[in-house]
Amino acid sequence: MLEISTQIENVLDKVRPFLQRDGGDVEYLGFKDGTVYLKMAGACEGCLYAEADISAGVEIILIDEVPGVIRVDASGSVPEDAQK
């Protein structure tokens, strides 16, 4: 079985084209206690719809496809001891 960080990156690689189509992107920062820490980039950074994109798309896909993921935090901050 793939390491959880690899699984997360693989899922993000699936959704990136949709974000990049509108000039945005997402950066994987780490994983801890079921939470995936992300940072929105490009046009998504500071966008009013970024939170909706995360909760309605990225979070649902990550929870569905990566065992152990229970939520996504896209605030751009990450605990020091998060797994990368």
Coordinates of N, CA, C and O in Angstrom, one line a residue:
M1 N 0.8 -1.2 0.0 CA 0.0 0.0 0.0 C 0.9 1.3 0.0 O 1.9 1.3 0.7
L2 N 0.5 2.2 -0.8 CA 1.2 3.5 -0.8 C 1.2 4.3 0.5 O 0.2 4.3 1.2
E3 N 2.3 4.9 0.7 CA 2.3 5.8 1.9 C 1.2 6.9 1.7 O 0.9 7.3 0.6
I4 N 0.7 7.3 2.8 CA -0.5 8.3 2.8 C -0.1 9.6 2.1 O -0.9 10.1 1.3
S5 N 1.1 10.1 2.2 CA 1.5 11.3 1.5 C 1.5 11.1 0.0 O 1.1 12.0 -0.7
T6 N 1.9 9.9 -0.4 CA 1.9 9.6 -1.9 C 0.5 9.5 -2.4 O 0.2 10.0 -3.4
Q7 N -0.4 8.9 -1.6 CA -1.8 8.8 -2.0 C -2.4 10.2 -2.1 O -3.2 10.5 -3.0
I8 N -2.1 11.1 -1.1 CA -2.7 12.4 -1.1 C -2.2 13.2 -2.4 O -3.0 13.8 -3.1
E9 N -0.9 13.1 -2.7 CA -0.3 13.8 -3.8 C -0.9 13.2 -5.1 O -1.2 14.0 -6.1
N10 N -1.2 11.9 -5.2 CA -1.8 11.3 -6.4 C -3.2 11.9 -6.6 O -3.6 12.2 -7.7
V11 N -4.0 12.0 -5.5 CA -5.3 12.6 -5.7 C -5.2 14.1 -6.1 O -6.0 14.5 -6.9
L12 N -4.3 14.8 -5.5 CA -4.2 16.2 -5.8 C -3.8 16.4 -7.3 O -4.3 17.3 -7.9
D13 N -3.0 15.4 -7.8 CA -2.6 15.5 -9.2 C -3.9 15.3 -10.1 O -3.9 15.8 -11.2
K14 N -4.9 14.6 -9.6 CA -6.1 14.4 -10.4 C -6.9 15.7 -10.4 O -7.6 16.0 -11.4
V15 N -6.9 16.5 -9.3 CA -7.8 17.7 -9.3 C -7.1 19.0 -9.8 O -7.7 19.9 -10.1
R16 N -5.8 18.9 -9.8 CA -5.0 20.1 -10.2 C -5.4 20.7 -11.6 O -5.5 21.9 -11.7
P17 N -5.6 19.8 -12.6 CA -6.0 20.4 -13.9 C -7.2 21.3 -13.8 O -7.3 22.2 -14.6
F18 N -8.2 20.9 -13.0 CA -9.4 21.7 -12.9 C -9.1 23.1 -12.2 O -9.7 24.1 -12.6
L19 N -8.3 23.1 -11.2 CA -7.9 24.3 -10.6 C -7.0 25.2 -11.5 O -7.2 26.4 -11.7
Q20 N -6.1 24.5 -12.2 CA -5.1 25.2 -13.1 C -5.8 25.8 -14.3 O -5.4 26.8 -14.9
R21 N -6.9 25.2 -14.7 CA -7.7 25.7 -15.9 C -8.2 27.1 -15.6 O -8.3 27.9 -16.5
D22 N -8.4 27.5 -14.3 CA -8.8 28.8 -14.0 C -7.7 29.6 -13.4 O -7.9 30.7 -12.7
G23 N -6.5 29.2 -13.6 CA -5.3 29.9 -13.1 C -4.9 29.7 -11.7 O -4.0 30.3 -11.1
G24 N -5.5 28.6 -11.0 CA -5.2 28.3 -9.6 C -4.4 27.1 -9.5 O -4.0 26.4 -10.5
D25 N -4.1 26.7 -8.3 CA -3.4 25.5 -7.9 C -3.5 25.2 -6.4 O -4.1 26.1 -5.7
V26 N -3.0 24.1 -6.0 CA -3.0 23.8 -4.6 C -1.7 23.1 -4.3 O -1.1 22.4 -5.1
E27 N -1.2 23.5 -3.1 CA 0.1 22.9 -2.6 C -0.1 22.1 -1.4 O -0.8 22.5 -0.5
Y28 N 0.4 20.9 -1.4 CA 0.3 20.0 -0.3 C 1.4 20.3 0.7 O 2.6 20.4 0.4
L29 N 1.0 20.6 2.0 CA 1.9 21.0 3.0 C 2.2 19.9 4.0 O 3.3 19.9 4.6
G30 N 1.2 19.1 4.3 CA 1.4 18.0 5.2 C 0.2 17.3 5.7 O -0.9 17.7 5.3
F31 N 0.3 16.3 6.5 CA -0.8 15.5 7.0 C -0.6 15.2 8.5 O 0.5 14.8 8.9
K32 N -1.6 15.3 9.3 CA -1.5 15.0 10.7 C -2.9 14.7 11.3 O -3.8 15.5 11.0
D33 N -3.0 13.6 12.0 CA -4.3 13.3 12.7 C -5.5 13.4 11.8 O -6.6 13.9 12.2
G34 N -5.4 12.9 10.6 CA -6.6 12.9 9.7 C -6.8 14.1 8.9 O -7.7 14.2 8.1
T35 N -6.0 15.1 9.1 CA -6.2 16.4 8.4 C -5.1 16.6 7.4 O -3.9 16.4 7.7
V36 N -5.5 16.9 6.2 CA -4.6 17.3 5.1 C -4.4 18.8 5.1 O -5.4 19.5 5.0
Y37 N -3.2 19.3 5.2 CA -2.9 20.7 5.2 C -2.5 21.1 3.8 O -1.6 20.6 3.2
L38 N -3.2 22.1 3.2 CA -3.0 22.6 1.9 C -2.8 24.1 1.9 O -3.3 24.8 2.8
K39 N -2.3 24.6 0.8 CA -2.2 26.0 0.6 C -2.7 26.3 -0.8 O -2.2 25.6 -1.8
M40 N -3.6 27.2 -1.0 CA -4.1 27.5 -2.3 C -3.1 28.5 -2.9 O -2.5 29.3 -2.3
A41 N -2.9 28.3 -4.2 CA -1.9 29.1 -5.0 C -2.5 29.7 -6.2 O -3.6 29.3 -6.6
G42 N -1.8 30.6 -6.8 CA -2.2 31.2 -8.1 C -3.5 32.0 -7.9 O -3.7 32.6 -6.9
A43 N -4.4 31.8 -8.8 CA -5.7 32.6 -8.8 C -6.6 32.1 -7.6 O -7.4 32.9 -7.2
C44 N -6.3 30.9 -7.1 CA -7.1 30.4 -5.9 C -6.7 31.1 -4.6 O -7.5 31.2 -3.7
E45 N -5.5 31.6 -4.5 CA -5.0 32.2 -3.3 C -5.8 33.5 -3.1 O -5.8 34.4 -3.9
G46 N -6.6 33.6 -2.0 CA -7.4 34.7 -1.7 C -8.7 34.8 -2.4 O -9.5 35.7 -2.2
C47 N -9.0 33.8 -3.3 CA -10.3 33.8 -4.0 C -11.4 33.5 -3.1 O -11.4 32.7 -2.2
L48 N -12.5 34.2 -3.3 CA -13.7 34.0 -2.5 C -14.3 32.6 -2.6 O -14.9 32.1 -1.7
Y49 N -14.1 32.0 -3.7 CA -14.6 30.6 -4.0 C -13.7 29.5 -3.6 O -14.0 28.3 -3.7
A50 N -12.5 29.8 -3.2 CA -11.5 28.8 -2.8 C -12.0 27.9 -1.7 O -11.8 26.6 -1.8
E51 N -12.6 28.4 -0.7 CA -13.1 27.6 0.4 C -14.2 26.6 -0.1 O -14.2 25.4 0.3
A52 N -15.0 27.1 -1.0 CA -16.1 26.2 -1.5 C -15.4 25.1 -2.4 O -15.9 24.0 -2.4
D53 N -14.4 25.5 -3.2 CA -13.7 24.5 -4.0 C -13.1 23.4 -3.2 O -13.2 22.2 -3.5
I54 N -12.5 23.8 -2.1 CA -11.9 22.9 -1.2 C -12.9 21.9 -0.6 O -12.8 20.7 -0.7
S55 N -14.0 22.5 0.0 CA -14.9 21.7 0.8 C -15.8 20.9 -0.2 O -16.2 19.7 0.1
A56 N -16.2 21.4 -1.3 CA -17.1 20.7 -2.2 C -16.4 19.8 -3.2 O -17.0 18.9 -3.8
G57 N -15.1 20.0 -3.3 CA -14.4 19.1 -4.3 C -13.2 18.4 -3.7 O -13.2 17.2 -3.6
V58 N -12.2 19.1 -3.4 CA -10.9 18.5 -3.0 C -11.1 17.7 -1.7 O -10.6 16.5 -1.7
E59 N -11.8 18.2 -0.7 CA -11.9 17.5 0.5 C -12.7 16.2 0.3 O -12.4 15.1 0.8
I60 N -13.8 16.3 -0.4 CA -14.7 15.1 -0.7 C -13.9 14.0 -1.4 O -13.9 12.8 -1.0
I61 N -13.1 14.4 -2.4 CA -12.3 13.4 -3.1 C -11.2 12.8 -2.2 O -11.0 11.6 -2.2
L62 N -10.5 13.6 -1.5 CA -9.5 13.1 -0.6 C -10.1 12.1 0.5 O -9.5 11.1 0.7
I63 N -11.2 12.5 1.1 CA -11.8 11.6 2.1 C -12.2 10.3 1.4 O -12.1 9.3 2.0
D64 N -12.8 10.4 0.2 CA -13.2 9.2 -0.5 C -12.1 8.3 -0.9 O -12.2 7.1 -0.8
E65 N -11.0 8.9 -1.3 CA -9.9 8.0 -2.0 C -8.7 7.7 -1.1 O -8.0 6.8 -1.4
V66 N -8.6 8.4 0.0 CA -7.4 8.2 0.9 C -7.9 7.8 2.3 O -8.4 8.6 3.0
P67 N -7.7 6.5 2.6 CA -8.1 6.1 4.0 C -7.3 6.9 5.1 O -6.1 7.1 5.0
G68 N -8.1 7.3 6.1 CA -7.5 8.1 7.1 C -7.7 9.6 7.1 O -7.5 10.3 8.0
V69 N -8.0 10.1 5.9 CA -8.3 11.5 5.7 C -9.7 11.8 6.2 O -10.7 11.2 5.8
I70 N -9.8 12.8 7.1 CA -11.2 13.1 7.6 C -11.5 14.6 7.4 O -12.7 15.0 7.4
R71 N -10.5 15.4 7.0 CA -10.8 16.8 6.7 C -9.6 17.4 6.0 O -8.5 16.9 6.0
V72 N -9.9 18.6 5.5 CA -8.8 19.4 4.8 C -8.8 20.8 5.4 O -9.8 21.4 5.6
D73 N -7.6 21.3 5.7 CA -7.3 22.6 6.2 C -6.5 23.3 5.1 O -5.4 23.0 4.8
A74 N -7.2 24.3 4.5 CA -6.5 25.1 3.4 C -6.1 26.5 3.8 O -6.0 27.4 3.0
S75 N -5.8 26.6 5.1 CA -5.5 27.9 5.6 C -4.0 28.3 5.3 O -3.6 29.5 5.4
G76 N -3.2 27.3 4.8 CA -1.9 27.6 4.5 C -0.9 27.4 5.6 O 0.3 27.5 5.5
S77 N -1.4 27.1 6.8 CA -0.5 26.9 8.0 C -0.6 25.4 8.2 O -1.5 24.7 7.9
V78 N 0.5 24.9 8.9 CA 0.6 23.5 9.1 C 1.4 23.2 10.4 O 2.4 24.0 10.7
P79 N 1.0 22.3 11.2 CA 1.7 22.0 12.5 C 3.2 21.5 12.1 O 3.4 20.9 11.1
E80 N 4.1 21.9 13.0 CA 5.5 21.6 12.7 C 5.7 20.1 12.6 O 6.6 19.6 11.8
D81 N 5.0 19.3 13.3 CA 5.2 17.8 13.3 C 4.3 17.1 12.3 O 4.2 15.9 12.4
A82 N 3.7 17.8 11.3 CA 2.9 17.1 10.3 C 3.8 16.4 9.4 O 4.9 16.8 9.1
Q83 N 3.3 15.2 8.9 CA 4.0 14.4 8.0 C 4.0 15.0 6.6 O 2.9 15.4 6.1
K84 N 5.1 15.1 5.9 CA 5.0 15.6 4.5 C 5.2 14.5 3.5 O 5.9 13.5 3.7

